[in-house]
Coordinates of C-alpha atoms and ligand atoms in Angstrom, one line a residue:
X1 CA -14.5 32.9 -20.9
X2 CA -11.6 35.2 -21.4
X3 CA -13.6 38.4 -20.2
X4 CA -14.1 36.6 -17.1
X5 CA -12.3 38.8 -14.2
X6 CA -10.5 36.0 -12.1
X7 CA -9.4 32.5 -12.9
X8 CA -12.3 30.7 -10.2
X9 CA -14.2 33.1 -12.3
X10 CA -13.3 30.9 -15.7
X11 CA -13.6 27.6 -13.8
X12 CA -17.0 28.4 -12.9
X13 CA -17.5 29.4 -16.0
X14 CA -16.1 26.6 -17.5
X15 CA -18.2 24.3 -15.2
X16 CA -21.5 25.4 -16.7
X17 CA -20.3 25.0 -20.1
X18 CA -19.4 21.7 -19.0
X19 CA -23.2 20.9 -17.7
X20 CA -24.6 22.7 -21.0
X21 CA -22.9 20.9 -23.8
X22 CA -19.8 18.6 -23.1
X23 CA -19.1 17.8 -26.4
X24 CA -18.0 21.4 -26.4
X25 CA -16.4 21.9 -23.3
X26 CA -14.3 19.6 -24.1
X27 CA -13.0 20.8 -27.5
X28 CA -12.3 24.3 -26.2
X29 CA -10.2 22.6 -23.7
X30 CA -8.3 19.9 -26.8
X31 CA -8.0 22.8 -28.6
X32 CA -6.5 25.4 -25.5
X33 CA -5.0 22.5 -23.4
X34 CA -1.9 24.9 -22.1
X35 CA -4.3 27.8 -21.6
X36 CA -6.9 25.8 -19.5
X37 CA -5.3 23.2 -17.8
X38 CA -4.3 25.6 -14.9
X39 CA -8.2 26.4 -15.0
X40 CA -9.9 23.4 -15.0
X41 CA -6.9 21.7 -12.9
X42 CA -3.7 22.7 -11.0
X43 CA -4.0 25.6 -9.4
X44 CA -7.5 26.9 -10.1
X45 CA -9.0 23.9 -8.8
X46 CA -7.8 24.4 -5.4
X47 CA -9.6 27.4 -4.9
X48 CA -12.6 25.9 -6.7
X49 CA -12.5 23.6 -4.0
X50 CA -11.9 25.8 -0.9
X51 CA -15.0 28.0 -2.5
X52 CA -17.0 25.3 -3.5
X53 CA -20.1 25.4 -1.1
X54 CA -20.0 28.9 -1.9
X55 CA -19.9 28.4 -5.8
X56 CA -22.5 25.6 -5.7
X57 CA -24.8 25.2 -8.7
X58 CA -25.4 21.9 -10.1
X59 CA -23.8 18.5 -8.6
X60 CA -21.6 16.3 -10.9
X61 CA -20.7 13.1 -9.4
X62 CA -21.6 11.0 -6.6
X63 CA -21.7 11.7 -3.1
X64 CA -21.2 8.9 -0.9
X65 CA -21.8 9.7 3.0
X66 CA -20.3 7.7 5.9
X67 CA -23.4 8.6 7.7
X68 CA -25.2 6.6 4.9
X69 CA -23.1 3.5 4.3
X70 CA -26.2 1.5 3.2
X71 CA -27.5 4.2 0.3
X72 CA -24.0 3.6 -1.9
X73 CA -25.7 0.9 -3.8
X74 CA -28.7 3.7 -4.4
X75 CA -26.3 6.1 -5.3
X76 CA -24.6 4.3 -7.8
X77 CA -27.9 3.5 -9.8
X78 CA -28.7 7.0 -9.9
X79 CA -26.3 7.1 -12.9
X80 CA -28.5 4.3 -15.0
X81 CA -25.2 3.0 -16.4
X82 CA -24.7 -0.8 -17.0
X83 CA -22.0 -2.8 -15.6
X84 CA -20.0 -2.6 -18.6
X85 CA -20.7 1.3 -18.8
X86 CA -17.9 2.4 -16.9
X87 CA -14.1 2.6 -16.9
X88 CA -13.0 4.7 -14.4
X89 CA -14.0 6.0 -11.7
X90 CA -12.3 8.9 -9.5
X91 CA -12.8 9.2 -5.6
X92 CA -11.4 11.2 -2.6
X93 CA -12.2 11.5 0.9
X94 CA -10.3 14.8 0.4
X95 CA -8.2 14.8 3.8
X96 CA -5.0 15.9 1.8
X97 CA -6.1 18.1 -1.3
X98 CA -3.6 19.2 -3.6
X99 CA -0.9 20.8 -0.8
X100 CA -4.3 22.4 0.7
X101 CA -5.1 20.0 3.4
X102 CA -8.6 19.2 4.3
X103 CA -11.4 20.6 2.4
X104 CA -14.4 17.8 2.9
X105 CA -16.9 17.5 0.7
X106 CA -15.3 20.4 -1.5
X107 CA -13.1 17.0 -2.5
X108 CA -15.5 16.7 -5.3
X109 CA -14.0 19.0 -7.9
X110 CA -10.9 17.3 -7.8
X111 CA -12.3 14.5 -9.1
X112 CA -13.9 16.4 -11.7
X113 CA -10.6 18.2 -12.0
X114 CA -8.7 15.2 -12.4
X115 CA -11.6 13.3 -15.0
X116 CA -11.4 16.2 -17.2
X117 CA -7.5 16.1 -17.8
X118 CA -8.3 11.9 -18.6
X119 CA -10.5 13.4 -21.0
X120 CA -8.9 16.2 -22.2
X121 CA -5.3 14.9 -22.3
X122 CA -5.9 11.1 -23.0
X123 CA -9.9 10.7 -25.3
X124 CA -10.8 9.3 -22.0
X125 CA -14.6 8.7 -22.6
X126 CA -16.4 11.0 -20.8
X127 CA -20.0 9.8 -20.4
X128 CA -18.2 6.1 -19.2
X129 CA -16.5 8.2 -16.1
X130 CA -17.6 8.8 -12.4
X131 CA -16.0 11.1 -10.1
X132 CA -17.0 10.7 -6.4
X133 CA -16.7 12.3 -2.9
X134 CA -16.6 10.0 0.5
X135 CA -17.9 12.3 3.1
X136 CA -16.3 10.9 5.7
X137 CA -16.9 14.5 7.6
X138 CA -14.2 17.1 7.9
X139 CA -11.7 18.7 10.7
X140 CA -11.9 22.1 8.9
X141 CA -13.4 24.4 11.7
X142 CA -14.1 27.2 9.2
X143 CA -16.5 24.4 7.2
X144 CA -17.9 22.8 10.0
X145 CA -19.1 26.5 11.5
X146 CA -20.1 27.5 7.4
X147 CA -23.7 28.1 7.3
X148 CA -23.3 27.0 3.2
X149 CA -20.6 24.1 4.0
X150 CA -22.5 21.1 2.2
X151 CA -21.0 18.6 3.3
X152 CA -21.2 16.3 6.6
X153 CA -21.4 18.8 9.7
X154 CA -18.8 16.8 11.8
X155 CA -14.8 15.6 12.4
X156 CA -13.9 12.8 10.1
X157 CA -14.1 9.6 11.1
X158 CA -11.5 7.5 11.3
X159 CA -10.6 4.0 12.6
X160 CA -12.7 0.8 12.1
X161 CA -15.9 2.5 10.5
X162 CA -13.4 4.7 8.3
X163 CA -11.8 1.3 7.4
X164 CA -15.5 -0.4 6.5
X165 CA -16.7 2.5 4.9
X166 CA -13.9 2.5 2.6
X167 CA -14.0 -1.5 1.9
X168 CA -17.5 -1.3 1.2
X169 CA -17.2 1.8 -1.2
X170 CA -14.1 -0.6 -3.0
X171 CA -16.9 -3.9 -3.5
X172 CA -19.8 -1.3 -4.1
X173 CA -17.6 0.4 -6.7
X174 CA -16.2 -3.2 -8.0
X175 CA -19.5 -5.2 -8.2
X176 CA -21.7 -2.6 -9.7
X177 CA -18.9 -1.6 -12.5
X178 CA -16.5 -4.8 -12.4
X179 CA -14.5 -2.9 -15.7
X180 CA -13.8 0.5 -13.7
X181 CA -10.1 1.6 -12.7
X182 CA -10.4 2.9 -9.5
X183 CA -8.2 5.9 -9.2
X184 CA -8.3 7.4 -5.5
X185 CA -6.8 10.5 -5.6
X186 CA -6.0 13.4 -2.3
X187 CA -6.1 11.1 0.4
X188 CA -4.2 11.7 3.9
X189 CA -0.8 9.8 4.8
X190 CA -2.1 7.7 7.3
X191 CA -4.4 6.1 4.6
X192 CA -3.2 6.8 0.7
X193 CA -0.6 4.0 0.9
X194 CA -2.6 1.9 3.2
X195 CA -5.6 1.8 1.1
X196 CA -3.5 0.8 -1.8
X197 CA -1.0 -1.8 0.2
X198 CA -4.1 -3.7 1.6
X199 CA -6.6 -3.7 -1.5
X200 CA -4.1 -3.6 -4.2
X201 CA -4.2 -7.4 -5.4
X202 CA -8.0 -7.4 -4.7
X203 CA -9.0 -4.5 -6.8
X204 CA -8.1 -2.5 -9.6
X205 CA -7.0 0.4 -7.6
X206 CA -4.5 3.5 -9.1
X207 CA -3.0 5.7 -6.5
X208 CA -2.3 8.6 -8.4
X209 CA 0.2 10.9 -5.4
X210 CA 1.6 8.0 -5.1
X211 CA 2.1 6.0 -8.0
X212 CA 1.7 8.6 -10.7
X213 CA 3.5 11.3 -8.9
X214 CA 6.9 8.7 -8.5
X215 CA 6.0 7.9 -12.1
X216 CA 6.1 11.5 -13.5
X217 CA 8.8 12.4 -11.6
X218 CA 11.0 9.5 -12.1
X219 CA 10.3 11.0 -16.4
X220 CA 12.0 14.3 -14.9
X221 CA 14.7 12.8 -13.2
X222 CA 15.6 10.2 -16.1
X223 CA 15.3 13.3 -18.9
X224 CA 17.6 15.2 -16.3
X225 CA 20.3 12.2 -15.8
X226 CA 21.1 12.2 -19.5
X227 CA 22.0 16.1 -19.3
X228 CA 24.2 15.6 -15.6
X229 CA 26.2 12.8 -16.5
X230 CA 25.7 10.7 -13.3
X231 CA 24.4 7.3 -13.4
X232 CA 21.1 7.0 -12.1
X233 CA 22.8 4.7 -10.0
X234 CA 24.8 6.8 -8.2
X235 CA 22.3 9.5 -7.3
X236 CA 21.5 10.9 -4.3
X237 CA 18.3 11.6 -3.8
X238 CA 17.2 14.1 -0.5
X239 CA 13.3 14.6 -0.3
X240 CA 12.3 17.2 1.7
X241 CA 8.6 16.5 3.0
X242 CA 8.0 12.8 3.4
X243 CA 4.5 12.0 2.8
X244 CA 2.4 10.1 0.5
X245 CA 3.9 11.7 -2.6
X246 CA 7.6 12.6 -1.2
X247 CA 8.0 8.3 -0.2
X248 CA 6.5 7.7 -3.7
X249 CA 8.8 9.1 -5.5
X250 CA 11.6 8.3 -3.6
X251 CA 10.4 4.0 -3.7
X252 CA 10.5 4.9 -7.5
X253 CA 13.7 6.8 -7.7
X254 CA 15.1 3.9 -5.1
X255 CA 14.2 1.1 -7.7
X256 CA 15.6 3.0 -10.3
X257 CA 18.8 2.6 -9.1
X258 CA 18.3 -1.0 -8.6
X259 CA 17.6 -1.6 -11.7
X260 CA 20.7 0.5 -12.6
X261 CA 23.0 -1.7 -10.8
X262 CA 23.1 -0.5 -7.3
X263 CA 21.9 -3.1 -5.0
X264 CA 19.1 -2.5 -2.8
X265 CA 20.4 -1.8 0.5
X266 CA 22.7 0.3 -0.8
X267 CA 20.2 2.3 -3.0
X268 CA 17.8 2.9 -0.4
X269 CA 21.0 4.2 1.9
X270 CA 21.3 7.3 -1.3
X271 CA 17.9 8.6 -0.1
X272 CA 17.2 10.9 2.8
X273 CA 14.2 12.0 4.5
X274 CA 13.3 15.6 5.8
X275 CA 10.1 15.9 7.4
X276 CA 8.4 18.6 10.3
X277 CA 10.8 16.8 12.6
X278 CA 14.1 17.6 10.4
X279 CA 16.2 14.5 8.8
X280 CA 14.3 11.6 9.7
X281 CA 16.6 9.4 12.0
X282 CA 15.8 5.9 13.1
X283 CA 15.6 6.9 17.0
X284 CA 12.4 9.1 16.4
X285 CA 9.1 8.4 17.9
X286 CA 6.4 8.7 15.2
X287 CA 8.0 7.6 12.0
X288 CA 5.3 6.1 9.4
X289 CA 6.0 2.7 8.4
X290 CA 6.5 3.8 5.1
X291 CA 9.0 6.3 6.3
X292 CA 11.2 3.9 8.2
X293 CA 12.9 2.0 5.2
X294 CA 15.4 5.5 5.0
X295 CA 15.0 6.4 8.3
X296 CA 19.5 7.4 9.3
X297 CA 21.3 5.4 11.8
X298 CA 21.7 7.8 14.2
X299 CA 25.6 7.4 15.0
X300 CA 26.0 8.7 11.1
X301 CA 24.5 12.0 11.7
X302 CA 25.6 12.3 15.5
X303 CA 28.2 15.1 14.7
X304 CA 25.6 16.8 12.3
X305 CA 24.8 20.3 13.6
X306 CA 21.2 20.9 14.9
X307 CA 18.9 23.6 15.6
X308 CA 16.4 22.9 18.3
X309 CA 17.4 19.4 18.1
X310 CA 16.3 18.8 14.7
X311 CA 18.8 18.4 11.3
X312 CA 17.8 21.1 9.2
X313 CA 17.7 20.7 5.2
X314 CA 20.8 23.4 4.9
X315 CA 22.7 21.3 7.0
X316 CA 21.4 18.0 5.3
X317 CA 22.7 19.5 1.7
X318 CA 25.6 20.6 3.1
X319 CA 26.8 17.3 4.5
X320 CA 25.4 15.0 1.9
X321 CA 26.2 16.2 -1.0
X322 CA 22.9 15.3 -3.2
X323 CA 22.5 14.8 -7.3
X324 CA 18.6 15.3 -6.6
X325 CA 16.6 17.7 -4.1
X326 CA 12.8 17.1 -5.0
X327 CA 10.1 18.9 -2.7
X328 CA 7.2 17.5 -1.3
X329 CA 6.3 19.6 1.6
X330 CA 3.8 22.2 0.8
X331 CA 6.5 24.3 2.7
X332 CA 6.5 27.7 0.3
X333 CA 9.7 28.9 -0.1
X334 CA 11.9 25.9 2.0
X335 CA 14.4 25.9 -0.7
X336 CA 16.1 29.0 0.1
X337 CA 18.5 30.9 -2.0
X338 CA 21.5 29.0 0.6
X339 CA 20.3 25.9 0.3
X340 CA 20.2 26.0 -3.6
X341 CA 24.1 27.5 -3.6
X342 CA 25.1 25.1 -1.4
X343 CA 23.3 22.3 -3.5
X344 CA 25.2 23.7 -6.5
X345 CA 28.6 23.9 -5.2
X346 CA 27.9 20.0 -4.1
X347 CA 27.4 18.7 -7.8
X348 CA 27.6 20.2 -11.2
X349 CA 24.4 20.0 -12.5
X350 CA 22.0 19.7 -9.1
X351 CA 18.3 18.4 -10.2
X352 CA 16.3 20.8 -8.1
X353 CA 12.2 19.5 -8.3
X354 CA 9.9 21.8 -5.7
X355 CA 6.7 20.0 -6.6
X356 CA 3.9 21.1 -4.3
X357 CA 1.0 22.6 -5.5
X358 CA -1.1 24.7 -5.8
X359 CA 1.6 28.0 -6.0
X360 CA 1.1 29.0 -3.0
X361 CA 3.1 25.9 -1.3
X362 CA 5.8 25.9 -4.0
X363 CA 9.4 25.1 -2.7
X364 CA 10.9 27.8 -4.5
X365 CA 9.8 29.1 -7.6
X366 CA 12.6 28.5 -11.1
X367 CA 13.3 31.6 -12.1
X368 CA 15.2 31.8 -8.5
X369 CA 16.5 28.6 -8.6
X370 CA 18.2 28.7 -11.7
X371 CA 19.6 32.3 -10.5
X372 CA 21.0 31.2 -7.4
X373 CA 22.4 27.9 -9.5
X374 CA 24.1 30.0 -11.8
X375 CA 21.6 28.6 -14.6
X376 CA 23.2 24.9 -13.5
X377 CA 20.1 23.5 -12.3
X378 CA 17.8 21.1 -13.5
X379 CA 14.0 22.3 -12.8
X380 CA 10.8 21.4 -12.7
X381 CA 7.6 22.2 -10.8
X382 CA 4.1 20.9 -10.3
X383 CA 2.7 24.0 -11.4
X384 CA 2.8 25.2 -14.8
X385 CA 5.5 28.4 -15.0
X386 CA 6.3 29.9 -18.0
X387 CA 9.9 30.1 -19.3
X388 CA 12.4 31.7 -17.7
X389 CA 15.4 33.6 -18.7
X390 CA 18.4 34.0 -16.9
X391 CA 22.0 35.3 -18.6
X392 CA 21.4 35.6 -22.1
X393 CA 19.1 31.8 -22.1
X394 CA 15.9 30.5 -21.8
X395 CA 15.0 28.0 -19.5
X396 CA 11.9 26.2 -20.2
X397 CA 9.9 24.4 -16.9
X398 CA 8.5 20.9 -17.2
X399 CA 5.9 20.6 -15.6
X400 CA 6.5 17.6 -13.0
X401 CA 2.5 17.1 -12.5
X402 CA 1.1 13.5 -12.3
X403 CA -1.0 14.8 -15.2
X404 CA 1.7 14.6 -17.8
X405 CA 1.6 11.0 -17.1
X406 CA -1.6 9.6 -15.8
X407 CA -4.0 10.2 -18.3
X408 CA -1.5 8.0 -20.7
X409 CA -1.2 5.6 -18.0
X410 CA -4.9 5.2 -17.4
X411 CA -6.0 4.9 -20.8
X412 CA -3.5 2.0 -21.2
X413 CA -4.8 0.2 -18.4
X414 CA -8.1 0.8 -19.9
X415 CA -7.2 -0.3 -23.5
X416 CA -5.4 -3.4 -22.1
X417 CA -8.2 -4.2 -19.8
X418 CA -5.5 -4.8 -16.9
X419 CA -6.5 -6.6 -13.9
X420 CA -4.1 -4.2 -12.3
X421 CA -1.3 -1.4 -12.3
X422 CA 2.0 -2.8 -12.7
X423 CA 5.1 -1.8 -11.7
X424 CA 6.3 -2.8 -15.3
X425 CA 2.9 -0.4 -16.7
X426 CA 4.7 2.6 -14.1
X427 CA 7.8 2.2 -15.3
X428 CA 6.9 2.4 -19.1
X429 CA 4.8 4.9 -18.6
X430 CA 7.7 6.9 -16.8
X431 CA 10.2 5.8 -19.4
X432 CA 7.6 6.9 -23.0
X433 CA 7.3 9.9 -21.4
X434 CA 10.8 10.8 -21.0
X435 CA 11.4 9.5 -24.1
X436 CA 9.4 12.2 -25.6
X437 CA 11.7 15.0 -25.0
X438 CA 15.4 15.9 -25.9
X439 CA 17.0 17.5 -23.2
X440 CA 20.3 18.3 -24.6
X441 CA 19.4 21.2 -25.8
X442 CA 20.6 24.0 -23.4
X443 CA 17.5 25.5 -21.7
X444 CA 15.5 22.4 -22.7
X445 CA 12.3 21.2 -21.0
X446 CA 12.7 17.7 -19.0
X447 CA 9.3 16.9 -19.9
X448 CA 7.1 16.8 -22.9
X449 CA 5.0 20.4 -23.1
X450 CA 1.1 20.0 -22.0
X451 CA 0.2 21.7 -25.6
X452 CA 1.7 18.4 -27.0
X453 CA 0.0 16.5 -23.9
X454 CA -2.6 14.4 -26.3
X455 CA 0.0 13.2 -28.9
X456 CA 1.8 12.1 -25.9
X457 CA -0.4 10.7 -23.7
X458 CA -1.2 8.1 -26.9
X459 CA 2.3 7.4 -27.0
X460 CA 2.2 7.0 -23.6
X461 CA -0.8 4.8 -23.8
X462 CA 0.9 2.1 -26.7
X463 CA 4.0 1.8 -24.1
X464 CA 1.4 1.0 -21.2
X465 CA -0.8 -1.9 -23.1
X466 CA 2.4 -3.2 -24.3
X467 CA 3.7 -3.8 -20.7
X468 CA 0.5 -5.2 -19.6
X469 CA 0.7 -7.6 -21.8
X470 CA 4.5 -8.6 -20.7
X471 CA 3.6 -8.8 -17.2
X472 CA 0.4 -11.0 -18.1
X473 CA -2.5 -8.3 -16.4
X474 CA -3.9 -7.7 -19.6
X475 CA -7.5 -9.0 -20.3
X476 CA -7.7 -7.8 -24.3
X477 CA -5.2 -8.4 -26.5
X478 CA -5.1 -6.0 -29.2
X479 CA -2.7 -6.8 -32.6
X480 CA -2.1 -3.5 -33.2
X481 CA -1.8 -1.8 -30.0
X482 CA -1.1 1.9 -31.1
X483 CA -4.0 1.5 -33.5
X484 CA -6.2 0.2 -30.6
X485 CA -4.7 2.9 -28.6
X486 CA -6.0 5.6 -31.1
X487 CA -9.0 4.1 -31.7
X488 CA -10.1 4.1 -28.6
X489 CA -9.6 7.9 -27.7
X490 CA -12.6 10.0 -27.7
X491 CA -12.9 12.9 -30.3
X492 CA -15.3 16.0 -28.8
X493 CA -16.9 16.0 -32.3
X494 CA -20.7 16.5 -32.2
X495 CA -22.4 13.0 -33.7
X496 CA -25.6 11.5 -35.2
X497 CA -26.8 15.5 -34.4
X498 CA -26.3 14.9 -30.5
X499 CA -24.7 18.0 -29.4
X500 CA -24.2 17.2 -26.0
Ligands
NAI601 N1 3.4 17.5 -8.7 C1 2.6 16.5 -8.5 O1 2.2 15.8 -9.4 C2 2.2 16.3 -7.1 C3 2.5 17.1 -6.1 N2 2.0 16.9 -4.8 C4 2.3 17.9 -3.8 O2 3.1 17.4 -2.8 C5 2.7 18.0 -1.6 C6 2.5 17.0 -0.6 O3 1.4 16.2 -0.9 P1 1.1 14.8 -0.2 O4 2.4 14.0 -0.2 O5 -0.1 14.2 -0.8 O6 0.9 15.3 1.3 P2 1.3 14.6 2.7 O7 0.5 15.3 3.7 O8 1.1 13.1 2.5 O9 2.8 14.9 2.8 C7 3.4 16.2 3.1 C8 4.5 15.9 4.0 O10 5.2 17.2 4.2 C9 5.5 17.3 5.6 N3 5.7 18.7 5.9 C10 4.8 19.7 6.1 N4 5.4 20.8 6.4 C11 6.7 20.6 6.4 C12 7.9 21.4 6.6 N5 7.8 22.7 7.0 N6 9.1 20.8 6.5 C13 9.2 19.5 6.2 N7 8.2 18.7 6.0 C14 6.9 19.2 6.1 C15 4.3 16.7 6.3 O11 4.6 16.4 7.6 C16 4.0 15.5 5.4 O12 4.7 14.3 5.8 C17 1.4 18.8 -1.9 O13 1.8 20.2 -2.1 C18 0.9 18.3 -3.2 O14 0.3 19.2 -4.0 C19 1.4 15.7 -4.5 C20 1.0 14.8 -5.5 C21 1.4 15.1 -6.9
PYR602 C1 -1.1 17.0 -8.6 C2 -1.6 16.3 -7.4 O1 -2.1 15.2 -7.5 C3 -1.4 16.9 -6.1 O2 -0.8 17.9 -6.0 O3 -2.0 16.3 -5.2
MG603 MG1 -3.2 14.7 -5.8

């Protein structure tokens, strides 16, 4: 695998060992977690994903087309699993991928991506997961004039048969594996948070940009609080790109501060919103609903200075003042070496999170940031980045990635049976994680390392049965909940002479 020339090169690699022998694959990865993570996930996997028509050898998973609502059912038995087989189950249409955009049927190997971190990270089982696509079609010219491009050869639907397809993919899914978790993962703004907001209390459904990004992050900023001093309370919280993970986080980082003492009007006036169209102000045309909650007065920010008509982030920083600047934009290189000064001589210790992925969106990459800081900043980034020294110190980089978190988070809700994901199993499963680190060391990480990831996830696991069971979701009831935790984790250990 090493001698391999290019990282796609590994993943591919790594794919086939996966089809040959999984019991194996998936000890090399246990055993090099912080070596293969970024191969078999963030940020290989994006360019498995832009090749993969090109890479093509062997399927894995199930590929549902819109063109063929009726087959799902078919497709589904093609796995010859029972209806108690199965505990989670991974889909995206694939319309946002990563910070990537649109890469249709390609979609697939991020839910491959994603199932082998649950395995990896957390003893998810493996033969008891699905990961699907939903060809819905694609508005990728470059596929749809691809001679290889395997997936549906037109735009992607949208609108009432989009809608359909996806409810019948949610009762398909549901009725044919009533246990499964249904983690959608990668989907565009106009639909991640709707799909959730309408078939939340219906089905077991896990929004991982949204949900596990805010929770991950929310780990960062807590770990980060205890080394600045200021109450979470009386943050202020500036995210620049406001989509389905950028509002996600901010929701999260808003609620924190309610539950801090702020009251809610009050906390949701600490957050501001910077999208294509500048600071989002509540006179625009456009807004998301989801946007509109911070949307400015406009008479506050009527003597703001513009360019082309639109508030710029520099000028945002400047007249705000924030504790947090988190980035959500796939804009590489937006936080520029002025807007992290200015952010520093705002507050002492600025929290500075540019968490788009894969590298090539990056906000700003650390070792800049904590040199234009002056070492004062608090960083972390999607991507794994190794540590960096600056003045005599070294700095190491937690990785802000939903996959520090949801593994834990979804073998809880596994364990605990939960009829559905909390806001009480998000919060614990933000709060063990951050938990896990001490961050008064100088230089410290804000977040557990991914070498550690499997200890952690358990931990993280215990914390999330035990607040299913407070907010009453939880269908089993173990006694010992870390045992059951433990327990329940498969080891890639070769049994009864099975190798694979
Ligand atoms: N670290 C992590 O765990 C996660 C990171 N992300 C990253 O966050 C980024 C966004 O992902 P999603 O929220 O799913 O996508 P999205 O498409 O829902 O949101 C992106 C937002 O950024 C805005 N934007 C684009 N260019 C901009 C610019 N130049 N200036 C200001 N705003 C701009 C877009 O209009 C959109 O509202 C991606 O790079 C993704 O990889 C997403 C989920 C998890
Ligand atoms: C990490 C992840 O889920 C994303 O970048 O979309
Ligand atoms: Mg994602």
């Amino acid at each position: 695998m090493r001698a391999q020339s290019s990282d796609l090169a590994k993943n591919v690699y790594l794919e086939q060992l996966h089809d040959r022998n999984e019991t194996l694959y998936f000890r090399v990865l246990v055993e090099h977690l912080a070596e293969l993570l970024p191969i078999v996930y963030d940020p290989t996997v994006g360019e498995a994903i832009e090749k993969y028509s090109h890479e093509y050898r062997c399927p894995r998973g199930i590929f549902l087309s819109i063109d063929r609502p009726d087959d799902m059912e078919k497709a589904f038995a093609t796995l010859q699993l029972g209806p108690e087989d199965v505990d989670l189950i991974v889909c995206t249409d694939a319309e946002e991928i990563l910070g990537i955009g649109d890469w249709g049927v390609g979609g697939i190997q991020i839910s491959v991506g994603k199932l082998a971190v649950y395995t990896a990270a957390a003893g998810i089982d493996p033969r008891r997961v699905v990961p699907v696509s939903l060809d819905v079609g694609t508005d990728r010219r470059s596929l749809l004039d691809d001679p290889l491009y395997l997936g549906n050869r037109h735009s992607r639907v949208r609108g009432a048969d989009y809608d359909a397809f996806i409810e019948s993919y949610l009762e398909t899914a549901s009725s044919t594996f009533p246990d499964a978790l249904l983690h959608f993962e990668d989907f565009g703004p106009s639909n991640a948070r709707r799909i959730l907001e309408q078939y939340g209390g219906r089905y077991r459904i896990f929004n991982d940009d949204m949900q596990g990004t805010g929770a991950i992050t929310l780990a960062a900023v807590l770990s980060a609080v205890k080394v600045s001093g200021v109450r979470m309370r009386d943050q202020k919280l500036v995210v620049f790109g406001a989509g389905t993970a950028g509002v996600g986080i901010a929701d999260q980082l808003r609620d924190a501060m309610v539950r801090d003492g702020a009251d809610s009007r009050q906390a949701a006036a600490q957050v501001w919103l910077i999208d294509k169209q500048g600071l989002l102000t509540r006179d625009m045309d456009g807004l998301r609903d989801f946007q509109q909650p911070y949307a400015r007065d406009p008479d506050e920010v009527a003597d703001w200075a513009r360019d082309d008509g639109a508030i710029s982030l520099l000028e945002t920083v400047r007249r705000v003042e924030p504790t947090i600047l988190l980035g959500t934009s796939t804009a590489h290189g937006a936080f520029t070496r002025e807007v992290v000064q200015s952010m520093s001589e705002g507050t002492e210790r600025p929290i500075i999170f540019p968490i788009s992925n894969p590298t090539s969106r990056i906000e700003a990459m650390p070792a800049d940031v904590i040199a234009w800081s002056g070492g004062k900043a608090l960083v972390a980034t999607g991507i794994p980045v190794p540590p960096v020294e600056y003045d005599g110190m070294t700095y190491e980089i937690g990785q802000a990635n939903n996959a520090l978190l949801y593994p834990g988070l979804g073998l809880g809700t596994i364990v605990s049976g939960a009829s559905q994901v909390t806001s009480g199993m998000l919060l614990a499963a933000a709060q063990a994680v951050a938990d896990q680190v001490d961050p008064s060391r100088p230089g410290a990480s804000l977040l557990p390392p991914v070498e550690s990831l499997r200890e952690s996830s358990a931990v993280t696991a215990t914390a999330v049965v035990k607040a299913a069971l407070d907010d009453g979701v939880a269908t089993s009831k173990p006694t010992d909940v870390s045992e059951a935790v433990r327990e329940a984790m498969w080891q890639p250990v070769y049994t009864d002479g099975a190798a694979a």
